[in-house]
Coordinates of C-alpha atoms and ligand atoms in Angstrom, one line a residue:
M1 CA 6.7 9.7 17.4
D2 CA 5.8 10.2 13.8
F3 CA 5.6 6.9 11.9
D4 CA 5.5 8.3 8.5
G5 CA 6.9 10.1 5.5
K6 CA 7.2 13.8 4.9
N7 CA 4.1 14.4 3.0
R8 CA 0.5 14.0 4.2
P9 CA -2.2 12.9 2.1
Y10 CA -5.2 15.4 1.3
W11 CA -7.6 13.1 3.1
Y12 CA -5.9 13.6 6.5
E13 CA -7.2 17.2 6.6
H14 CA -10.9 15.9 6.2
A15 CA -10.7 13.0 8.7
D16 CA -10.6 12.8 12.4
T17 CA -7.6 10.9 14.0
T18 CA -8.2 7.9 16.2
N19 CA -6.7 7.7 19.7
F20 CA -7.0 4.1 21.0
P21 CA -4.2 3.2 23.4
H22 CA -1.4 0.9 23.1
L23 CA -1.6 -2.7 24.3
M24 CA -1.5 -2.5 28.3
E25 CA -0.9 -6.0 29.5
N26 CA -1.0 -9.5 28.0
A27 CA -4.2 -10.3 26.6
S28 CA -6.2 -13.1 24.8
C29 CA -8.9 -13.4 22.0
D30 CA -10.3 -15.7 19.4
T31 CA -8.7 -13.7 16.3
A32 CA -5.8 -11.3 16.4
V33 CA -5.3 -8.9 13.6
I34 CA -2.4 -7.2 12.7
G35 CA -2.9 -4.0 10.5
G36 CA -5.5 -1.2 11.0
G37 CA -5.8 -0.8 7.1
I38 CA -9.0 -1.6 5.1
T39 CA -8.1 -5.3 4.9
G40 CA -7.8 -5.9 8.8
L41 CA -10.5 -3.7 9.6
T42 CA -12.9 -5.3 7.2
A43 CA -11.9 -8.9 8.7
A44 CA -12.3 -7.4 12.2
L45 CA -15.7 -5.8 11.5
A46 CA -17.0 -9.0 9.9
L47 CA -15.9 -11.1 12.5
S48 CA -17.1 -8.7 15.3
Q49 CA -20.6 -8.8 13.6
A50 CA -20.5 -12.6 13.7
G51 CA -19.6 -12.4 17.7
H52 CA -16.1 -13.1 17.3
D53 CA -13.8 -12.0 20.3
V54 CA -11.3 -9.8 18.1
I55 CA -8.2 -7.9 19.1
L56 CA -6.6 -5.7 16.1
I57 CA -3.2 -3.8 16.7
D58 CA -1.3 -1.5 14.5
L59 CA 2.1 0.1 14.9
N60 CA 0.8 3.3 13.9
R61 CA -2.7 5.2 14.1
I62 CA -5.7 3.5 12.2
G63 CA -5.7 3.9 8.6
R64 CA -2.1 5.9 8.4
G65 CA -0.7 2.8 6.3
T66 CA -1.5 2.6 2.5
T67 CA -5.3 2.8 2.8
G68 CA -5.0 6.4 4.3
H69 CA -2.4 7.3 1.3
S70 CA -4.6 5.8 -1.6
T71 CA -6.8 7.6 -3.9
G72 CA -10.1 6.0 -3.1
H73 CA -10.9 4.6 -6.5
L74 CA -13.3 1.7 -6.2
D75 CA -13.2 -0.3 -9.6
N76 CA -13.7 -3.8 -10.9
H77 CA -11.1 -3.6 -13.3
Y78 CA -7.6 -4.9 -12.3
D79 CA -4.1 -3.4 -12.6
I80 CA -2.8 -6.4 -14.7
G81 CA -5.4 -6.1 -17.0
L82 CA -8.4 -8.2 -17.8
T83 CA -6.7 -9.7 -21.0
N84 CA -4.0 -11.0 -18.8
L85 CA -6.4 -12.0 -16.1
V86 CA -8.1 -14.4 -18.6
K87 CA -5.1 -15.3 -20.3
Y88 CA -3.1 -16.4 -16.9
F89 CA -5.9 -17.7 -14.8
G90 CA -8.8 -18.8 -17.1
L91 CA -12.1 -17.4 -17.6
S92 CA -13.7 -19.1 -14.7
A93 CA -11.3 -17.9 -12.1
A94 CA -11.2 -14.3 -14.0
R95 CA -15.1 -14.2 -13.3
T96 CA -14.8 -15.1 -9.6
F97 CA -12.0 -12.4 -9.1
I98 CA -14.0 -9.8 -10.9
H99 CA -17.1 -10.8 -9.3
A100 CA -15.3 -10.6 -5.6
K101 CA -14.3 -6.9 -6.7
R102 CA -17.8 -5.9 -7.4
H103 CA -19.0 -7.5 -4.5
A104 CA -16.5 -5.6 -2.4
I105 CA -17.9 -2.6 -3.6
D106 CA -21.3 -3.3 -2.7
C107 CA -20.1 -4.2 0.8
I108 CA -18.6 -0.7 1.2
E109 CA -21.7 0.9 0.0
D110 CA -24.0 -1.4 2.2
W111 CA -21.8 -0.6 5.5
N112 CA -21.8 3.0 4.4
K113 CA -25.5 3.1 4.4
S114 CA -26.2 0.9 7.3
Y115 CA -23.6 2.6 9.6
R116 CA -24.4 6.0 8.1
L117 CA -21.0 6.7 7.4
D118 CA -20.1 10.2 6.1
S119 CA -17.2 8.9 3.8
D120 CA -18.9 10.7 0.6
F121 CA -19.2 7.2 -1.1
Q122 CA -20.7 7.9 -4.7
R123 CA -21.5 5.5 -7.4
I124 CA -20.0 6.9 -10.6
G125 CA -18.5 5.3 -13.8
G126 CA -14.9 4.1 -14.5
C127 CA -13.3 5.0 -17.8
Y128 CA -9.9 3.2 -19.1
Y129 CA -8.7 5.4 -22.0
A130 CA -6.2 5.8 -24.4
E131 CA -4.8 9.3 -25.4
D132 CA -3.4 8.6 -28.8
A133 CA -3.2 5.9 -31.5
D134 CA -0.4 4.1 -29.4
G135 CA -2.8 3.1 -26.6
V136 CA -5.8 2.0 -28.8
Q137 CA -5.0 -1.5 -29.0
A138 CA -4.6 -2.0 -25.4
V139 CA -8.2 -0.7 -24.8
Q140 CA -9.6 -2.7 -27.4
D141 CA -8.0 -5.8 -25.8
E142 CA -9.6 -4.7 -22.5
I143 CA -12.9 -4.4 -24.3
D144 CA -12.7 -8.0 -25.9
A145 CA -11.7 -9.3 -22.4
A146 CA -14.5 -7.4 -20.8
N147 CA -17.0 -8.9 -23.2
K148 CA -15.7 -12.5 -22.5
L149 CA -16.2 -11.8 -18.9
E150 CA -19.7 -10.5 -19.7
L151 CA -18.7 -7.2 -17.9
N152 CA -21.1 -4.4 -18.2
M153 CA -19.3 -1.7 -20.3
T154 CA -19.4 0.6 -23.2
A155 CA -16.9 1.2 -25.9
C156 CA -16.4 4.7 -26.6
N157 CA -14.3 6.7 -29.2
T158 CA -13.3 9.4 -26.4
A159 CA -13.2 9.8 -22.7
P160 CA -15.3 12.6 -21.1
L161 CA -12.1 14.6 -20.4
P162 CA -11.0 18.3 -21.6
F163 CA -8.0 16.9 -23.9
E164 CA -7.9 14.7 -26.9
T165 CA -8.3 10.9 -26.4
A166 CA -8.5 8.2 -28.9
K167 CA -10.6 5.3 -27.3
A168 CA -12.2 4.5 -24.1
M169 CA -13.8 1.6 -22.3
C170 CA -16.3 2.8 -19.8
L171 CA -17.7 0.7 -17.0
P172 CA -20.7 1.8 -15.0
E173 CA -21.4 1.4 -11.2
Q174 CA -17.7 2.0 -10.1
A175 CA -17.6 4.2 -7.0
R176 CA -15.2 6.6 -5.1
F177 CA -15.0 7.5 -1.3
L178 CA -12.8 9.2 1.2
P179 CA -10.7 6.1 2.5
M180 CA -9.6 7.8 5.7
V181 CA -13.1 8.6 6.8
Y182 CA -14.3 5.1 5.9
V183 CA -11.6 3.2 7.7
L184 CA -11.5 5.2 10.9
A185 CA -15.5 4.6 10.8
L186 CA -15.0 1.0 10.9
S187 CA -12.6 1.0 13.7
R188 CA -15.4 2.7 15.9
F189 CA -18.1 0.2 14.9
I190 CA -15.6 -2.6 15.9
F191 CA -14.9 -1.0 19.2
L192 CA -18.9 -0.5 19.6
L193 CA -19.2 -4.2 18.9
G194 CA -16.6 -5.2 21.6
G195 CA -13.7 -5.7 19.6
R196 CA -10.4 -4.3 21.3
I197 CA -8.3 -1.9 19.3
Y198 CA -4.6 -1.0 20.4
E199 CA -2.6 1.5 18.4
M200 CA 1.2 2.2 18.5
T201 CA 1.5 -1.5 19.0
R202 CA 4.0 -3.5 16.9
M203 CA 3.8 -7.1 16.3
E204 CA 7.5 -8.2 16.8
D205 CA 6.9 -12.1 16.2
F206 CA 4.6 -14.9 16.5
H207 CA 4.8 -18.7 16.9
E208 CA 2.4 -21.7 17.7
Q209 CA 2.4 -23.2 21.1
H210 CA 0.0 -25.9 22.4
G211 CA -2.6 -25.1 19.7
K212 CA -2.5 -21.4 20.5
I213 CA -1.0 -18.5 18.4
L214 CA 1.3 -16.3 20.7
I215 CA 2.0 -12.9 19.4
E216 CA 4.8 -10.8 20.9
T217 CA 4.2 -7.1 20.6
T218 CA 6.0 -4.1 21.7
H219 CA 3.7 -3.7 24.7
G220 CA 3.0 -7.5 25.6
R221 CA 1.8 -10.9 24.4
I222 CA -1.4 -11.9 22.7
E223 CA -2.7 -15.2 22.8
A224 CA -5.1 -16.2 19.9
N225 CA -6.9 -19.0 18.2
H226 CA -6.5 -17.5 15.0
L227 CA -3.8 -14.7 13.5
I228 CA -4.7 -12.6 10.6
L229 CA -1.6 -10.8 9.0
A230 CA -3.0 -7.9 7.5
G231 CA 0.2 -5.6 7.0
H232 CA -0.1 -5.2 3.4
T233 CA 2.9 -7.6 2.7
S234 CA 4.0 -10.7 3.8
L235 CA 4.6 -10.3 7.5
T236 CA 5.2 -14.1 8.0
G237 CA 8.9 -14.1 8.1
K238 CA 9.1 -16.8 5.4
L239 CA 10.8 -16.4 2.3
S240 CA 8.7 -18.8 0.3
L241 CA 6.0 -16.1 0.3
Q242 CA 8.3 -12.9 0.5
S243 CA 10.1 -13.9 -2.6
R244 CA 7.0 -13.7 -4.7
I245 CA 6.0 -10.1 -3.5
F246 CA 7.6 -7.0 -5.0
P247 CA 7.5 -3.5 -3.6
H248 CA 6.6 -0.4 -5.7
M249 CA 5.8 3.2 -5.0
S250 CA 3.3 5.5 -6.5
F251 CA 3.0 9.4 -6.1
V252 CA -0.1 11.4 -5.9
I253 CA -0.8 15.4 -6.3
A254 CA -4.0 17.2 -5.6
A255 CA -4.4 19.8 -8.3
Q256 CA -6.9 22.8 -8.2
V257 CA -8.1 23.0 -11.8
E258 CA -10.3 25.6 -13.9
D259 CA -11.8 22.7 -15.9
E260 CA -15.1 20.7 -15.0
I261 CA -14.8 17.2 -15.6
E262 CA -17.2 14.5 -15.5
D263 CA -17.3 12.9 -12.0
A264 CA -15.8 9.4 -12.8
L265 CA -12.9 7.4 -12.4
Y266 CA -10.2 7.6 -14.9
W267 CA -6.9 5.8 -15.8
D268 CA -4.9 5.6 -19.0
T269 CA -2.7 3.2 -20.8
H270 CA 0.4 5.0 -20.1
E271 CA 3.1 2.8 -18.3
P272 CA 3.1 3.4 -15.5
Y273 CA -0.5 4.7 -15.9
F274 CA -2.0 7.9 -14.6
Y275 CA -5.1 8.0 -12.6
T276 CA -7.4 10.6 -11.7
R277 CA -10.6 11.5 -9.8
I278 CA -12.3 14.5 -8.3
A279 CA -11.4 14.9 -4.5
S280 CA -14.8 15.1 -3.2
T281 CA -18.4 16.2 -4.0
Q282 CA -17.7 19.4 -2.5
E283 CA -14.4 19.8 -4.2
P284 CA -15.0 19.0 -7.9
R285 CA -12.4 21.1 -9.1
L286 CA -9.6 19.7 -6.9
L287 CA -8.0 16.6 -9.0
I288 CA -6.4 13.9 -7.3
I289 CA -3.8 12.7 -9.8
G290 CA -1.5 9.6 -9.2
G291 CA 1.2 7.9 -11.0
A292 CA 4.9 7.8 -11.8
D293 CA 5.3 4.7 -10.0
R294 CA 8.7 3.2 -9.6
Q295 CA 10.2 0.4 -7.6
T296 CA 10.7 1.2 -3.9
G297 CA 14.3 2.4 -3.3
D298 CA 15.0 3.5 -6.7
D299 CA 16.6 6.7 -6.1
K300 CA 16.9 8.0 -9.9
E301 CA 17.0 11.5 -10.4
E302 CA 13.5 12.5 -12.0
D303 CA 11.3 13.9 -9.5
P304 CA 8.0 11.9 -9.6
F305 CA 5.9 14.8 -8.1
Q306 CA 7.2 17.2 -11.0
T307 CA 6.3 14.4 -13.6
L308 CA 2.8 14.5 -12.2
E309 CA 2.4 18.3 -12.2
A310 CA 3.7 18.6 -15.7
Y311 CA 1.2 15.8 -16.7
A312 CA -1.4 17.9 -15.3
R313 CA -0.6 21.0 -16.3
Q314 CA -0.2 19.7 -20.1
R315 CA -4.1 18.5 -19.7
Y316 CA -5.8 20.9 -17.5
R317 CA -5.9 24.4 -16.3
V318 CA -4.0 24.2 -13.1
S319 CA -4.2 26.9 -10.6
A320 CA -2.6 25.4 -7.7
V321 CA -1.1 22.1 -6.2
P322 CA -2.1 22.0 -2.6
S323 CA -0.7 18.6 -1.8
R324 CA 1.3 15.8 -2.9
W325 CA 2.1 12.4 -1.2
S326 CA 3.3 8.9 -2.1
H327 CA 3.3 5.6 -0.5
E328 CA 4.2 2.0 -1.2
Y329 CA 2.1 -0.8 -2.8
F330 CA 3.0 -4.4 -3.5
T331 CA 2.6 -6.9 -6.6
S332 CA 2.9 -10.6 -7.0
A333 CA 5.0 -12.9 -9.2
D334 CA 1.8 -14.1 -10.8
G335 CA -0.3 -10.8 -10.7
L336 CA -2.9 -12.0 -8.1
P337 CA -3.0 -11.1 -4.5
F338 CA -2.1 -13.7 -1.7
V339 CA -5.0 -14.4 0.6
G340 CA -5.7 -17.4 2.9
R341 CA -4.1 -19.6 5.4
V342 CA -0.4 -19.9 5.3
P343 CA 0.8 -23.1 4.1
W344 CA 3.2 -23.8 7.3
A345 CA 0.8 -22.7 10.0
D346 CA -2.7 -24.0 10.9
R347 CA -4.5 -20.9 12.0
V348 CA -2.5 -18.2 10.6
Y349 CA -3.8 -16.1 7.6
V350 CA -2.1 -13.5 5.4
A351 CA -3.6 -11.0 2.9
A352 CA -0.9 -9.1 0.7
A353 CA -0.1 -7.8 -2.6
Y354 CA -3.1 -6.2 -4.3
S355 CA -1.1 -4.0 -6.8
G356 CA -3.0 -0.9 -7.0
D357 CA -6.3 -2.2 -6.4
G358 CA -6.2 -3.0 -2.6
L359 CA -9.3 -0.8 -1.7
T360 CA -11.7 -3.3 -3.4
L361 CA -9.4 -6.4 -3.0
G362 CA -8.5 -5.4 0.8
T363 CA -12.2 -5.6 1.3
A364 CA -12.6 -8.8 -0.5
A365 CA -9.8 -10.3 1.3
G366 CA -11.1 -9.0 4.8
L367 CA -14.4 -10.9 4.1
L368 CA -12.8 -13.9 2.6
L369 CA -10.6 -14.3 5.6
S370 CA -13.6 -14.0 8.0
D371 CA -15.4 -16.7 6.0
I372 CA -12.4 -19.0 6.4
I373 CA -12.2 -18.5 10.0
A374 CA -16.1 -18.9 10.3
G375 CA -15.9 -22.2 8.2
R376 CA -18.0 -20.7 5.3
D377 CA -17.1 -21.7 1.6
N378 CA -16.0 -18.6 -0.5
P379 CA -14.9 -19.4 -4.3
L380 CA -12.1 -16.5 -3.9
A381 CA -10.4 -19.1 -1.5
E382 CA -8.6 -21.1 -4.3
V383 CA -8.2 -18.3 -6.7
L384 CA -5.9 -16.3 -4.2
S385 CA -4.6 -19.1 -2.3
P386 CA -0.9 -18.5 -1.1
E387 CA -0.2 -22.1 -1.8
R388 CA -1.0 -21.8 -5.6
V389 CA 1.8 -22.3 -8.1
K390 CA 1.9 -20.7 -11.5
P391 CA 5.3 -21.1 -12.6
G392 CA 4.9 -20.1 -16.2
V393 CA 3.5 -16.6 -15.2
A394 CA 5.6 -16.2 -12.0
G395 CA 8.9 -17.6 -12.9
P396 CA 10.4 -14.7 -15.1
K397 CA 9.4 -12.2 -12.5
V398 CA 10.8 -13.9 -9.5
A399 CA 14.0 -14.6 -11.5
H400 CA 14.1 -10.8 -12.3
F401 CA 13.7 -9.9 -8.8
V402 CA 16.3 -12.4 -7.6
T403 CA 18.9 -10.6 -9.8
H404 CA 17.7 -7.2 -8.7
I405 CA 18.0 -8.1 -5.0
G406 CA 21.2 -10.0 -5.5
R407 CA 22.8 -6.8 -7.2
H408 CA 21.6 -4.6 -4.4
F409 CA 22.8 -6.7 -1.7
V410 CA 26.2 -6.7 -3.3
K411 CA 26.5 -3.5 -4.9
D412 CA 25.1 -1.2 -2.2
R413 CA 27.8 -2.4 0.2
I414 CA 30.6 -1.9 -2.0
S415 CA 29.4 1.4 -3.7
H416 CA 31.2 4.7 -3.2
Y417 CA 29.1 7.0 -1.2
E418 CA 30.5 10.7 -1.6
Y419 CA 28.8 12.5 1.2
S420 CA 30.7 13.3 4.3
V421 CA 28.5 14.3 7.4
E422 CA 29.2 17.8 7.3
A423 CA 27.8 17.8 3.5
I424 CA 24.4 16.5 4.6
P425 CA 22.1 19.4 4.2
P426 CA 19.8 19.9 7.4
G427 CA 16.6 17.7 7.4
E428 CA 18.2 15.3 5.0
G429 CA 19.8 11.8 5.2
R430 CA 22.4 10.2 3.5
L431 CA 24.6 7.0 3.2
I432 CA 28.2 8.0 4.1
K433 CA 31.3 5.4 3.9
I434 CA 33.9 5.7 6.1
E435 CA 36.8 3.1 5.6
D436 CA 34.7 -0.1 4.6
H437 CA 31.7 1.0 6.7
V438 CA 28.6 2.4 5.3
H439 CA 26.3 4.2 7.7
A440 CA 22.9 5.7 7.4
V441 CA 23.0 9.3 8.9
Y442 CA 20.0 11.6 9.3
K443 CA 20.7 15.3 10.2
D444 CA 17.6 17.2 11.4
A445 CA 16.7 20.9 11.1
E446 CA 18.9 21.7 13.8
G447 CA 21.9 19.9 12.5
K448 CA 21.7 17.1 15.2
T449 CA 22.7 13.8 13.7
T450 CA 21.1 10.3 14.3
V451 CA 23.6 7.7 13.2
M452 CA 22.2 4.1 12.1
S453 CA 23.3 1.0 10.5
P454 CA 21.9 1.0 7.0
V455 CA 21.4 -2.8 7.1
C456 CA 17.5 -3.6 6.7
R457 CA 16.3 -5.5 9.7
H458 CA 14.3 -7.9 7.4
M459 CA 16.8 -9.6 5.1
G460 CA 20.0 -7.6 5.5
C461 CA 19.8 -5.3 2.2
I462 CA 21.2 -1.6 2.4
V463 CA 18.3 1.0 2.7
H464 CA 18.3 4.2 0.6
W465 CA 17.5 7.5 1.3
N466 CA 14.0 8.6 0.0
R467 CA 14.5 12.3 -0.4
F468 CA 10.9 12.7 -1.3
E469 CA 9.4 11.3 1.8
Q470 CA 12.5 11.5 4.0
T471 CA 12.5 7.9 4.7
W472 CA 14.8 4.9 4.5
D473 CA 13.6 2.6 2.1
C474 CA 14.8 -0.9 1.2
P475 CA 14.8 -1.7 -2.3
C476 CA 14.8 -5.6 -1.7
H477 CA 11.4 -6.3 -0.1
G478 CA 10.0 -2.8 0.6
G479 CA 10.9 -2.4 4.3
R480 CA 10.5 1.3 5.1
Y481 CA 11.8 3.2 8.1
N482 CA 11.2 6.8 9.0
C483 CA 14.1 9.3 9.3
Y484 CA 15.1 8.0 12.8
G485 CA 14.6 4.3 11.5
H486 CA 11.5 3.1 12.9
V487 CA 9.8 0.9 10.7
F488 CA 6.5 2.2 9.4
T489 CA 5.8 -0.2 6.5
G490 CA 6.9 -3.5 5.0
P491 CA 8.1 -6.9 6.4
P492 CA 10.9 -5.8 8.8
R493 CA 9.8 -6.1 12.6
N494 CA 12.6 -4.0 14.0
P495 CA 13.8 -0.6 13.8
L496 CA 17.2 0.1 12.2
K497 CA 20.1 -0.5 14.5
R498 CA 21.3 3.0 16.1
E499 CA 24.9 3.7 16.0
P500 CA 26.6 6.2 18.6
A501 CA 27.4 9.7 16.6
K502 CA 31.1 8.9 17.9
V503 CA 31.5 6.1 15.8
L504 CA 31.8 8.6 12.8
E505 CA 34.2 10.8 14.7
A506 CA 36.2 7.7 15.6
R507 CA 36.4 6.3 12.0
T508 CA 36.9 9.8 10.6
A509 CA 39.9 10.3 12.8
L510 CA 41.3 6.9 11.9
H511 CA 40.8 7.7 8.0
Ligands
LIG601 C1 -0.5 6.0 -3.9 C2 -1.2 4.8 -3.8 C3 -2.8 4.9 -4.3 C4 -3.5 4.0 -4.2 N1 -4.8 4.1 -4.6 C5 -5.8 3.2 -4.6 C6 -6.9 3.3 -5.3 O1 -7.4 4.3 -5.4 N2 -7.7 2.1 -5.2 C7 -7.5 1.0 -4.6 O2 -8.4 -0.1 -4.8 N3 -6.3 0.8 -4.2 C8 -5.2 1.8 -4.2 N4 -4.0 1.7 -3.6 C9 -3.7 0.4 -3.1 C10 -4.4 0.4 -1.6 O3 -4.3 1.5 -1.0 C11 -3.6 -0.8 -0.9 O4 -3.7 -1.9 -1.7 C12 -4.6 -0.9 0.4 O5 -4.8 0.5 1.1 C13 -3.9 -2.0 1.3 O6 -4.8 -2.1 2.5 P1 -4.1 -3.0 3.7 O7 -5.0 -2.7 4.8 O8 -3.7 -4.3 3.1 O9 -2.6 -2.2 4.1 P2 -2.5 -0.9 5.0 O10 -3.6 0.1 4.7 O11 -1.0 -0.5 4.6 O12 -2.7 -1.4 6.3 C14 -1.6 -2.3 7.0 C15 -1.6 -1.8 8.3 O13 -0.5 -2.7 9.0 C16 0.3 -2.0 10.0 N5 1.4 -3.0 10.3 C17 2.5 -3.4 9.4 N6 3.2 -4.0 10.0 C18 2.7 -4.1 11.4 C19 3.3 -4.8 12.5 N7 4.3 -5.5 12.7 N8 2.7 -4.7 13.7 C20 1.7 -4.0 13.7 N9 0.9 -3.4 12.7 C21 1.6 -3.5 11.5 C22 0.5 -0.8 9.2 O14 0.9 0.4 10.3 C23 -0.8 -0.4 8.5 O15 -1.6 0.5 9.0 C24 -3.1 2.7 -3.6 C25 -2.0 2.6 -3.4 C26 -1.1 3.7 -3.4 C27 0.4 3.7 -2.7

């Protein structure tokens, strides 16, 4: 079963795959970790190193979630900007946060060295730049905020790129690596330290009983003293956290170019911003370029991959675009991730909503959660606490998304869907409406149809067909299902409900 979208990241060609079994029977442990991305694996490795008995499960193969689809930038800048970080959270919290990002890069470097990982980890510079006068002030603001934070950086008039730029802030000691190679290696070391890893095992539910956490999975029950929910968004099933987390998609191409660019991380002042790096030390002329972000489930006409290709061709001499892919990321209402104990359960912890910075923040979160479980102080705990309240910053965004969700919840049920089953091209899916019933229909390459209810199993919004990845995506909280309705990311815990194909025939006949 392929629990994924259509496009494969460039990294997949350069990484092995894991083959851990699924859970075979009921099991118990100190700490159960849900999610084999960088967050869950970092927490599991840190706990295993400290002698904890860990079980990690993933509904897919290790690293095949967002981590394997990321672009491997490791930097201590942050998506909401240093200016906003200081403005919303104050200098002290902003310093703690940026320090944690820097420490995360150091940890990744340390583990690369001590475990002799082959993840092409390289310390390089990072460059935030404006292409023209419109972006100069944004860069200047970041330079001012970086100065307040006493961040090591240089203000430059241009970025070292083969096209015109108007201003740049250059940060030393950032890094790049191959994210898939890194996380697969972490999983092997967890296993060698005695940790148990089960793939193709989905958490369906959890609850507390007699001081233990009982986790129900597709292949049996796990009993644990602590539970880490490292699924990238809130897997808690509670609206209080979910209503503060918002889903987005980011798109990436690999572009073969004739230009040589300085080996650095680059991101610009566009909204949404474009981000660029070289693919690897061996392939310096293959550029990994990301951007064209949009909200999950947004099915506007514009093709984000074409946007990226046009962007690349306007700036570089592009000879080929050998791969392209996309994936989902989550932002929070006030801009910072939620990492820590969930307010309503004693030994359940969550790590979610890193914006586009989850490789450093996922590492920081994994280390933080292992500190919390081990009873060690970590100054980041207060800054990222899921219990924090920032109504001034978070309120407008929450209100915006409540309206967005309400609109989808109602409008997507009453909309007119023009497709009939016959009109669906092979290999595509569509919402079709017969009488008052909306159906999600996927037609495979041979023309065989799979009919599903389009009602998301999380909170009941209508999923949309994502024609770029051939997935069903929920615009409300970011649940994503493959073309056959199997959950592969986001908060839903169950697949889309199947409907017999004859439902369509019967309803068509009635019509
Ligand atoms: C296109 C793109 C590019 C990016 N580039 C960068 C970058 O360059 N630098 C950076 O810092 N950040 C980047 N990010 C963000 C970063 O990739 C993520 O924030 C980070 O990988 C999240 O890691 P994670 O371990 O929390 O989640 P994931 O890697 O998504 O892992 C979560 C795992 O949980 C599993 N799971 C979910 N639900 C269940 C369940 N019910 N039962 C069992 N398993 C479950 C999933 O299968 C998945 O494997 C990028 C994001 C995108 C979309």
